[in-house]
Amino acid sequence: MKKIFTILGVTGIALMGAQNLIPNAGFENWTAGAPDGFYVTGTTIVQGTGANAHSGSFAVGITAPTTASGNKTINPTPDIAVDVTKTYVFSGWVLDNTPNAKFKYWNQFRAGNDLGANPLQAADFSVDSPQWVFFSAEGMPTPGATEARPGLRVYSEGASNNGGIIYVDDVTFQDKASMAVTDVTGFDKQIKMNTNIGNALTVILPARATVNIYTAEGKLVSSNRIDSGQSINTSSLTKGMYIVTVDNGTAKVSRKVMKN
């Protein structure tokens, strides 16, 4: 069984404005079947589109090994120069909707070689979910480190359940001091939706976002990546109250709706 890893639901503030030290962090640029700026040798990857992209047109899909041991890892290249006096934040979005693979974010602080365990390495694996999940970790470089190598690792679940694909998108590696804290009030004001719904929920958004619908008890019943003005089919929902969350990757707001 997989263990839960770092999940962050941003409901009160959003971290925005910092320089992302990872190039092509949204995996929008590809050459010869590989995302630009990433080392992928020895790893089978696919281009995620549609629901398999968190934002924009594409994400990267990393295929798990076909053996029970080992992992497949991709990472930005070249390595990222770091300052040992600063705190860094490693974050991103992962879609683990397969029982045949599991994921860990796995940064190495290096000085020509890997300097070992550090706070930007996940303690636990991802868990199967139909929705994109945010991961985030922060910490200072290992003493003596001159570079960081933020990796995206995929493992098989076991000898008989392997070869699945995990999708990753919108990864960041940032100097925490450069990350401005912004209130989500402005984002909340831009979200409009019909709060009494029949067979469809229509949402007006400032940009593409993930819209999840939960029962009053907290059970996820619908998850969609949509653009502004798109409608979500709610004909199968029973009458009653639901909670709708809208998440754009840096801010998250919630609304109550009533199914008639």
PDB file of C-alpha atoms in Angstrom:
ATOM      1  CA  MET A   1       0.000   0.000   0.000  1.00  0.00           C
ATOM      2  CA  LYS A   2       1.235   3.480  -0.832  1.00  0.00           C
ATOM      3  CA  LYS A   3       1.853   6.042   1.849  1.00  0.00           C
ATOM      4  CA  ILE A   4       0.636   9.625   1.669  1.00  0.00           C
ATOM      5  CA  PHE A   5       3.225  12.242   0.803  1.00  0.00           C
ATOM      6  CA  THR A   6       3.261  16.021   1.173  1.00  0.00           C
ATOM      7  CA  ILE A   7      -0.074  17.529   0.115  1.00  0.00           C
ATOM      8  CA  LEU A   8      -0.736  21.249   0.366  1.00  0.00           C
ATOM      9  CA  GLY A   9      -4.169  22.784   0.033  1.00  0.00           C
ATOM     10  CA  VAL A  10      -3.742  26.536  -0.337  1.00  0.00           C
ATOM     11  CA  THR A  11      -6.917  28.158   0.910  1.00  0.00           C
ATOM     12  CA  GLY A  12      -5.887  31.383   2.609  1.00  0.00           C
ATOM     13  CA  ILE A  13      -2.767  32.565   0.804  1.00  0.00           C
ATOM     14  CA  ALA A  14      -0.949  31.963  -2.452  1.00  0.00           C
ATOM     15  CA  LEU A  15       2.783  31.950  -2.992  1.00  0.00           C
ATOM     16  CA  MET A  16       3.504  33.856  -6.166  1.00  0.00           C
ATOM     17  CA  GLY A  17       6.021  36.011  -7.958  1.00  0.00           C
ATOM     18  CA  ALA A  18       9.286  34.131  -7.292  1.00  0.00           C
ATOM     19  CA  GLN A  19      11.731  33.224 -10.025  1.00  0.00           C
ATOM     20  CA  ASN A  20      11.442  29.557 -10.927  1.00  0.00           C
ATOM     21  CA  LEU A  21      14.937  28.113 -11.305  1.00  0.00           C
ATOM     22  CA  ILE A  22      13.660  25.163 -13.380  1.00  0.00           C
ATOM     23  CA  PRO A  23      13.412  25.881 -17.130  1.00  0.00           C
ATOM     24  CA  ASN A  24      10.402  24.587 -19.087  1.00  0.00           C
ATOM     25  CA  ALA A  25       8.766  23.841 -15.728  1.00  0.00           C
ATOM     26  CA  GLY A  26       5.336  23.417 -17.321  1.00  0.00           C
ATOM     27  CA  PHE A  27       6.660  20.936 -19.915  1.00  0.00           C
ATOM     28  CA  GLU A  28       5.238  22.976 -22.789  1.00  0.00           C
ATOM     29  CA  ASN A  29       8.344  22.727 -25.018  1.00  0.00           C
ATOM     30  CA  TRP A  30       9.359  19.372 -26.525  1.00  0.00           C
ATOM     31  CA  THR A  31      11.991  18.234 -29.024  1.00  0.00           C
ATOM     32  CA  ALA A  32      12.230  14.731 -30.500  1.00  0.00           C
ATOM     33  CA  GLY A  33       9.723  13.357 -28.000  1.00  0.00           C
ATOM     34  CA  ALA A  34      11.391  14.742 -24.873  1.00  0.00           C
ATOM     35  CA  PRO A  35      10.738  17.887 -22.772  1.00  0.00           C
ATOM     36  CA  ASP A  36      13.364  20.559 -23.389  1.00  0.00           C
ATOM     37  CA  GLY A  37      15.751  21.180 -20.510  1.00  0.00           C
ATOM     38  CA  PHE A  38      15.311  17.783 -18.840  1.00  0.00           C
ATOM     39  CA  TYR A  39      17.598  14.752 -18.611  1.00  0.00           C
ATOM     40  CA  VAL A  40      15.471  11.724 -19.533  1.00  0.00           C
ATOM     41  CA  THR A  41      18.034   9.156 -20.752  1.00  0.00           C
ATOM     42  CA  GLY A  42      17.031   5.614 -19.796  1.00  0.00           C
ATOM     43  CA  THR A  43      13.471   6.632 -18.958  1.00  0.00           C
ATOM     44  CA  THR A  44      10.351   6.027 -21.049  1.00  0.00           C
ATOM     45  CA  ILE A  45       8.264   9.176 -21.126  1.00  0.00           C
ATOM     46  CA  VAL A  46       5.063  10.316 -22.821  1.00  0.00           C
ATOM     47  CA  GLN A  47       3.497  13.700 -23.428  1.00  0.00           C
ATOM     48  CA  GLY A  48       0.463  14.239 -21.210  1.00  0.00           C
ATOM     49  CA  THR A  49      -2.449  16.112 -22.779  1.00  0.00           C
ATOM     50  CA  GLY A  50      -6.047  16.944 -21.842  1.00  0.00           C
ATOM     51  CA  ALA A  51      -6.865  15.682 -18.361  1.00  0.00           C
ATOM     52  CA  ASN A  52      -3.263  14.425 -18.142  1.00  0.00           C
ATOM     53  CA  ALA A  53      -1.971  18.033 -18.141  1.00  0.00           C
ATOM     54  CA  HIS A  54      -2.365  20.165 -15.028  1.00  0.00           C
ATOM     55  CA  SER A  55      -2.154  23.457 -16.921  1.00  0.00           C
ATOM     56  CA  GLY A  56      -1.291  24.575 -20.421  1.00  0.00           C
ATOM     57  CA  SER A  57      -1.230  21.988 -23.202  1.00  0.00           C
ATOM     58  CA  PHE A  58       1.228  19.396 -21.892  1.00  0.00           C
ATOM     59  CA  ALA A  59       2.649  17.561 -18.875  1.00  0.00           C
ATOM     60  CA  VAL A  60       5.324  14.884 -18.687  1.00  0.00           C
ATOM     61  CA  GLY A  61       4.364  11.246 -18.146  1.00  0.00           C
ATOM     62  CA  ILE A  62       7.046   9.063 -16.552  1.00  0.00           C
ATOM     63  CA  THR A  63       6.745   5.290 -16.977  1.00  0.00           C
ATOM     64  CA  ALA A  64       7.549   3.073 -13.994  1.00  0.00           C
ATOM     65  CA  PRO A  65      10.116   0.266 -14.286  1.00  0.00           C
ATOM     66  CA  THR A  66       8.838  -3.177 -15.271  1.00  0.00           C
ATOM     67  CA  THR A  67      10.650  -4.701 -12.290  1.00  0.00           C
ATOM     68  CA  ALA A  68       9.809  -4.519  -8.602  1.00  0.00           C
ATOM     69  CA  SER A  69      12.995  -2.642  -7.683  1.00  0.00           C
ATOM     70  CA  GLY A  70      14.627   0.570  -8.816  1.00  0.00           C
ATOM     71  CA  ASN A  71      13.116   3.749 -10.206  1.00  0.00           C
ATOM     72  CA  LYS A  72      13.021   5.967 -13.264  1.00  0.00           C
ATOM     73  CA  THR A  73      13.999   9.607 -12.720  1.00  0.00           C
ATOM     74  CA  ILE A  74      14.048  12.767 -14.798  1.00  0.00           C
ATOM     75  CA  ASN A  75      15.579  16.067 -13.726  1.00  0.00           C
ATOM     76  CA  PRO A  76      16.308  19.511 -15.153  1.00  0.00           C
ATOM     77  CA  THR A  77      19.699  19.968 -16.726  1.00  0.00           C
ATOM     78  CA  PRO A  78      22.093  21.537 -16.016  1.00  0.00           C
ATOM     79  CA  ASP A  79      22.063  21.334 -12.223  1.00  0.00           C
ATOM     80  CA  ILE A  80      20.857  24.453 -10.380  1.00  0.00           C
ATOM     81  CA  ALA A  81      23.411  26.618  -8.554  1.00  0.00           C
ATOM     82  CA  VAL A  82      22.495  27.099  -4.876  1.00  0.00           C
ATOM     83  CA  ASP A  83      23.577  29.229  -1.930  1.00  0.00           C
ATOM     84  CA  VAL A  84      23.940  27.299   1.355  1.00  0.00           C
ATOM     85  CA  THR A  85      22.682  30.307   3.329  1.00  0.00           C
ATOM     86  CA  LYS A  86      19.293  30.289   1.585  1.00  0.00           C
ATOM     87  CA  THR A  87      16.131  28.182   1.943  1.00  0.00           C
ATOM     88  CA  TYR A  88      14.722  26.605  -1.215  1.00  0.00           C
ATOM     89  CA  VAL A  89      11.212  25.370  -2.021  1.00  0.00           C
ATOM     90  CA  PHE A  90      10.683  22.383  -4.347  1.00  0.00           C
ATOM     91  CA  SER A  91       7.058  21.927  -5.467  1.00  0.00           C
ATOM     92  CA  GLY A  92       4.824  20.715  -8.263  1.00  0.00           C
ATOM     93  CA  TRP A  93       1.725  18.791  -9.243  1.00  0.00           C
ATOM     94  CA  VAL A  94       1.419  15.022  -9.694  1.00  0.00           C
ATOM     95  CA  LEU A  95      -1.331  12.836 -11.139  1.00  0.00           C
ATOM     96  CA  ASP A  96      -1.084   9.270  -9.841  1.00  0.00           C
ATOM     97  CA  ASN A  97      -4.200   7.576 -11.194  1.00  0.00           C
ATOM     98  CA  THR A  98      -2.631   4.166 -11.809  1.00  0.00           C
ATOM     99  CA  PRO A  99      -2.202   1.158  -9.486  1.00  0.00           C
ATOM    100  CA  ASN A 100       0.980   0.224 -11.367  1.00  0.00           C
ATOM    101  CA  ALA A 101       3.254   3.099 -10.342  1.00  0.00           C
ATOM    102  CA  LYS A 102       4.056   5.446  -7.457  1.00  0.00           C
ATOM    103  CA  PHE A 103       5.922   8.735  -7.203  1.00  0.00           C
ATOM    104  CA  LYS A 104       8.429  10.619  -5.043  1.00  0.00           C
ATOM    105  CA  TYR A 105       9.995  14.041  -5.484  1.00  0.00           C
ATOM    106  CA  TRP A 106      13.697  13.551  -4.860  1.00  0.00           C
ATOM    107  CA  ASN A 107      16.164  16.438  -4.796  1.00  0.00           C
ATOM    108  CA  GLN A 108      19.926  15.961  -4.508  1.00  0.00           C
ATOM    109  CA  PHE A 109      22.171  18.664  -3.106  1.00  0.00           C
ATOM    110  CA  ARG A 110      25.537  18.156  -4.754  1.00  0.00           C
ATOM    111  CA  ALA A 111      29.166  19.266  -4.819  1.00  0.00           C
ATOM    112  CA  GLY A 112      30.198  17.181  -7.803  1.00  0.00           C
ATOM    113  CA  ASN A 113      28.551  14.205  -6.120  1.00  0.00           C
ATOM    114  CA  ASP A 114      25.355  13.529  -4.170  1.00  0.00           C
ATOM    115  CA  LEU A 115      25.669  14.745  -0.561  1.00  0.00           C
ATOM    116  CA  GLY A 116      22.917  12.465   0.756  1.00  0.00           C
ATOM    117  CA  ALA A 117      19.589  12.861   2.526  1.00  0.00           C
ATOM    118  CA  ASN A 118      18.026  16.320   2.719  1.00  0.00           C
ATOM    119  CA  PRO A 119      14.596  17.896   3.464  1.00  0.00           C
ATOM    120  CA  LEU A 120      13.670  18.096  -0.241  1.00  0.00           C
ATOM    121  CA  GLN A 121      13.319  14.312  -0.537  1.00  0.00           C
ATOM    122  CA  ALA A 122       9.860  12.813  -0.012  1.00  0.00           C
ATOM    123  CA  ALA A 123       9.518  10.461   2.937  1.00  0.00           C
ATOM    124  CA  ASP A 124       6.428   8.780   1.486  1.00  0.00           C
ATOM    125  CA  PHE A 125       5.080   7.701  -1.889  1.00  0.00           C
ATOM    126  CA  SER A 126       2.130   9.223  -3.699  1.00  0.00           C
ATOM    127  CA  VAL A 127      -1.311   7.629  -3.361  1.00  0.00           C
ATOM    128  CA  ASP A 128      -3.693   6.734  -6.171  1.00  0.00           C
ATOM    129  CA  SER A 129      -6.065   9.605  -6.913  1.00  0.00           C
ATOM    130  CA  PRO A 130      -8.240  10.709  -9.859  1.00  0.00           C
ATOM    131  CA  GLN A 131      -7.179  14.315  -9.278  1.00  0.00           C
ATOM    132  CA  TRP A 132      -3.955  16.285  -9.459  1.00  0.00           C
ATOM    133  CA  VAL A 133      -2.222  16.636  -6.078  1.00  0.00           C
ATOM    134  CA  PHE A 134       0.203  19.369  -5.047  1.00  0.00           C
ATOM    135  CA  PHE A 135       3.515  18.503  -3.365  1.00  0.00           C
ATOM    136  CA  SER A 136       5.879  20.919  -1.645  1.00  0.00           C
ATOM    137  CA  ALA A 137       8.959  20.765   0.557  1.00  0.00           C
ATOM    138  CA  GLU A 138      11.520  23.301   1.733  1.00  0.00           C
ATOM    139  CA  GLY A 139      14.942  23.328   3.301  1.00  0.00           C
ATOM    140  CA  MET A 140      18.492  24.635   3.205  1.00  0.00           C
ATOM    141  CA  PRO A 141      21.234  22.985   1.159  1.00  0.00           C
ATOM    142  CA  THR A 142      23.532  20.438   2.749  1.00  0.00           C
ATOM    143  CA  PRO A 143      26.731  22.153   3.960  1.00  0.00           C
ATOM    144  CA  GLY A 144      29.235  22.306   1.133  1.00  0.00           C
ATOM    145  CA  ALA A 145      26.614  21.975  -1.614  1.00  0.00           C
ATOM    146  CA  THR A 146      27.035  24.052  -4.757  1.00  0.00           C
ATOM    147  CA  GLU A 147      24.194  22.661  -6.901  1.00  0.00           C
ATOM    148  CA  ALA A 148      20.738  21.127  -6.606  1.00  0.00           C
ATOM    149  CA  ARG A 149      19.349  18.367  -8.830  1.00  0.00           C
ATOM    150  CA  PRO A 150      15.537  18.272  -8.259  1.00  0.00           C
ATOM    151  CA  GLY A 151      14.381  14.887  -9.515  1.00  0.00           C
ATOM    152  CA  LEU A 152      10.986  13.412 -10.344  1.00  0.00           C
ATOM    153  CA  ARG A 153      11.038   9.694  -9.502  1.00  0.00           C
ATOM    154  CA  VAL A 154       8.614   6.934 -10.440  1.00  0.00           C
ATOM    155  CA  TYR A 155       8.645   3.417  -9.001  1.00  0.00           C
ATOM    156  CA  SER A 156       6.703   0.226  -9.681  1.00  0.00           C
ATOM    157  CA  GLU A 157       4.113  -0.837  -7.131  1.00  0.00           C
ATOM    158  CA  GLY A 158       5.504  -4.364  -7.176  1.00  0.00           C
ATOM    159  CA  ALA A 159       6.606  -7.288  -9.313  1.00  0.00           C
ATOM    160  CA  SER A 160       3.107  -7.924 -10.668  1.00  0.00           C
ATOM    161  CA  ASN A 161       1.920  -4.317 -10.908  1.00  0.00           C
ATOM    162  CA  ASN A 162       4.434  -2.232 -12.789  1.00  0.00           C
ATOM    163  CA  GLY A 163       4.890  -0.170 -15.930  1.00  0.00           C
ATOM    164  CA  GLY A 164       2.248   2.449 -15.040  1.00  0.00           C
ATOM    165  CA  ILE A 165       2.562   6.131 -15.968  1.00  0.00           C
ATOM    166  CA  ILE A 166       2.688   9.016 -13.477  1.00  0.00           C
ATOM    167  CA  TYR A 167       2.093  12.542 -14.826  1.00  0.00           C
ATOM    168  CA  VAL A 168       3.910  15.581 -13.402  1.00  0.00           C
ATOM    169  CA  ASP A 169       3.424  19.249 -14.269  1.00  0.00           C
ATOM    170  CA  ASP A 170       4.191  22.814 -13.148  1.00  0.00           C
ATOM    171  CA  VAL A 171       7.278  21.986 -11.079  1.00  0.00           C
ATOM    172  CA  THR A 172       9.159  24.757  -9.287  1.00  0.00           C
ATOM    173  CA  PHE A 173      12.467  25.192  -7.476  1.00  0.00           C
ATOM    174  CA  GLN A 174      12.641  28.619  -5.836  1.00  0.00           C
ATOM    175  CA  ASP A 175      14.539  30.735  -3.352  1.00  0.00           C
ATOM    176  CA  LYS A 176      11.984  31.066  -0.565  1.00  0.00           C
ATOM    177  CA  ALA A 177      13.022  34.640   0.218  1.00  0.00           C
ATOM    178  CA  SER A 178      11.871  35.737  -3.246  1.00  0.00           C
ATOM    179  CA  MET A 179       8.383  34.272  -2.838  1.00  0.00           C
ATOM    180  CA  ALA A 180       5.844  37.017  -2.173  1.00  0.00           C
ATOM    181  CA  VAL A 181       2.738  36.182  -0.157  1.00  0.00           C
ATOM    182  CA  THR A 182      -0.463  37.292  -1.869  1.00  0.00           C
ATOM    183  CA  ASP A 183      -4.019  37.195  -0.494  1.00  0.00           C
ATOM    184  CA  VAL A 184      -6.436  35.046  -2.512  1.00  0.00           C
ATOM    185  CA  THR A 185      -9.280  37.563  -2.214  1.00  0.00           C
ATOM    186  CA  GLY A 186      -8.678  38.798  -5.754  1.00  0.00           C
ATOM    187  CA  PHE A 187      -8.805  35.258  -7.150  1.00  0.00           C
ATOM    188  CA  ASP A 188     -11.984  34.534  -5.197  1.00  0.00           C
ATOM    189  CA  LYS A 189     -13.706  37.587  -6.677  1.00  0.00           C
ATOM    190  CA  GLN A 190     -12.962  36.391 -10.223  1.00  0.00           C
ATOM    191  CA  ILE A 191     -14.670  32.998  -9.711  1.00  0.00           C
ATOM    192  CA  LYS A 192     -18.334  32.928 -10.699  1.00  0.00           C
ATOM    193  CA  MET A 193     -20.641  29.898 -10.848  1.00  0.00           C
ATOM    194  CA  ASN A 194     -24.305  28.996 -10.612  1.00  0.00           C
ATOM    195  CA  THR A 195     -24.936  28.050  -6.992  1.00  0.00           C
ATOM    196  CA  ASN A 196     -28.239  26.311  -7.774  1.00  0.00           C
ATOM    197  CA  ILE A 197     -27.462  23.585 -10.271  1.00  0.00           C
ATOM    198  CA  GLY A 198     -29.448  21.112 -12.288  1.00  0.00           C
ATOM    199  CA  ASN A 199     -27.640  19.049 -14.914  1.00  0.00           C
ATOM    200  CA  ALA A 200     -24.612  21.322 -15.272  1.00  0.00           C
ATOM    201  CA  LEU A 201     -22.261  23.521 -13.257  1.00  0.00           C
ATOM    202  CA  THR A 202     -20.843  26.427 -15.274  1.00  0.00           C
ATOM    203  CA  VAL A 203     -17.769  28.217 -13.935  1.00  0.00           C
ATOM    204  CA  ILE A 204     -16.265  31.560 -14.986  1.00  0.00           C
ATOM    205  CA  LEU A 205     -12.518  31.637 -14.304  1.00  0.00           C
ATOM    206  CA  PRO A 206      -9.584  34.013 -14.841  1.00  0.00           C
ATOM    207  CA  ALA A 207      -7.643  31.067 -16.342  1.00  0.00           C
ATOM    208  CA  ARG A 208      -7.732  27.265 -16.649  1.00  0.00           C
ATOM    209  CA  ALA A 209      -8.160  25.608 -13.249  1.00  0.00           C
ATOM    210  CA  THR A 210      -9.111  22.370 -11.495  1.00  0.00           C
ATOM    211  CA  VAL A 211     -12.731  22.223 -10.297  1.00  0.00           C
ATOM    212  CA  ASN A 212     -13.566  19.517  -7.765  1.00  0.00           C
ATOM    213  CA  ILE A 213     -17.029  18.718  -6.410  1.00  0.00           C
ATOM    214  CA  TYR A 214     -17.378  17.112  -2.970  1.00  0.00           C
ATOM    215  CA  THR A 215     -20.393  15.870  -1.053  1.00  0.00           C
ATOM    216  CA  ALA A 216     -21.232  17.586   2.241  1.00  0.00           C
ATOM    217  CA  GLU A 217     -19.422  14.655   3.898  1.00  0.00           C
ATOM    218  CA  GLY A 218     -16.215  15.382   1.963  1.00  0.00           C
ATOM    219  CA  LYS A 219     -16.345  12.614  -0.666  1.00  0.00           C
ATOM    220  CA  LEU A 220     -14.916  13.624  -4.054  1.00  0.00           C
ATOM    221  CA  VAL A 221     -17.537  12.982  -6.760  1.00  0.00           C
ATOM    222  CA  SER A 222     -16.159  14.996  -9.693  1.00  0.00           C
ATOM    223  CA  SER A 223     -12.775  16.390 -10.769  1.00  0.00           C
ATOM    224  CA  ASN A 224     -12.213  18.372 -13.970  1.00  0.00           C
ATOM    225  CA  ARG A 225      -9.624  20.688 -15.524  1.00  0.00           C
ATOM    226  CA  ILE A 226     -11.636  23.353 -17.329  1.00  0.00           C
ATOM    227  CA  ASP A 227     -11.343  26.699 -19.070  1.00  0.00           C
ATOM    228  CA  SER A 228     -13.528  29.690 -18.276  1.00  0.00           C
ATOM    229  CA  GLY A 229     -17.159  29.264 -19.282  1.00  0.00           C
ATOM    230  CA  GLN A 230     -17.019  25.484 -19.581  1.00  0.00           C
ATOM    231  CA  SER A 231     -19.740  23.395 -17.952  1.00  0.00           C
ATOM    232  CA  ILE A 232     -19.403  20.248 -15.852  1.00  0.00           C
ATOM    233  CA  ASN A 233     -22.072  17.558 -16.201  1.00  0.00           C
ATOM    234  CA  THR A 234     -23.828  17.142 -12.832  1.00  0.00           C
ATOM    235  CA  SER A 235     -26.830  15.117 -14.003  1.00  0.00           C
ATOM    236  CA  SER A 236     -25.715  12.042 -12.042  1.00  0.00           C
ATOM    237  CA  LEU A 237     -25.518  13.884  -8.705  1.00  0.00           C
ATOM    238  CA  THR A 238     -28.333  13.367  -6.223  1.00  0.00           C
ATOM    239  CA  LYS A 239     -30.197  16.348  -4.780  1.00  0.00           C
ATOM    240  CA  GLY A 240     -28.515  18.153  -1.913  1.00  0.00           C
ATOM    241  CA  MET A 241     -25.629  20.410  -0.966  1.00  0.00           C
ATOM    242  CA  TYR A 242     -22.103  20.077  -2.418  1.00  0.00           C
ATOM    243  CA  ILE A 243     -18.790  21.853  -1.928  1.00  0.00           C
ATOM    244  CA  VAL A 244     -17.017  23.065  -5.075  1.00  0.00           C
ATOM    245  CA  THR A 245     -13.306  23.916  -4.935  1.00  0.00           C
ATOM    246  CA  VAL A 246     -11.490  25.863  -7.648  1.00  0.00           C
ATOM    247  CA  ASP A 247      -7.690  25.508  -7.698  1.00  0.00           C
ATOM    248  CA  ASN A 248      -5.398  27.324 -10.142  1.00  0.00           C
ATOM    249  CA  GLY A 249      -2.157  25.914  -8.755  1.00  0.00           C
ATOM    250  CA  THR A 250      -1.331  28.867  -6.514  1.00  0.00           C
ATOM    251  CA  ALA A 251      -4.671  29.613  -4.866  1.00  0.00           C
ATOM    252  CA  LYS A 252      -7.732  27.624  -3.898  1.00  0.00           C
ATOM    253  CA  VAL A 253     -11.255  28.782  -3.058  1.00  0.00           C
ATOM    254  CA  SER A 254     -14.419  26.924  -2.056  1.00  0.00           C
ATOM    255  CA  ARG A 255     -18.124  27.535  -2.717  1.00  0.00           C
ATOM    256  CA  LYS A 256     -21.323  25.790  -1.620  1.00  0.00           C
ATOM    257  CA  VAL A 257     -23.816  24.784  -4.328  1.00  0.00           C
ATOM    258  CA  MET A 258     -27.219  23.123  -4.173  1.00  0.00           C
ATOM    259  CA  LYS A 259     -28.269  20.389  -6.619  1.00  0.00           C
ATOM    260  CA  ASN A 260     -31.996  20.695  -7.377  1.00  0.00           C
TER     261      ASN A 260
END
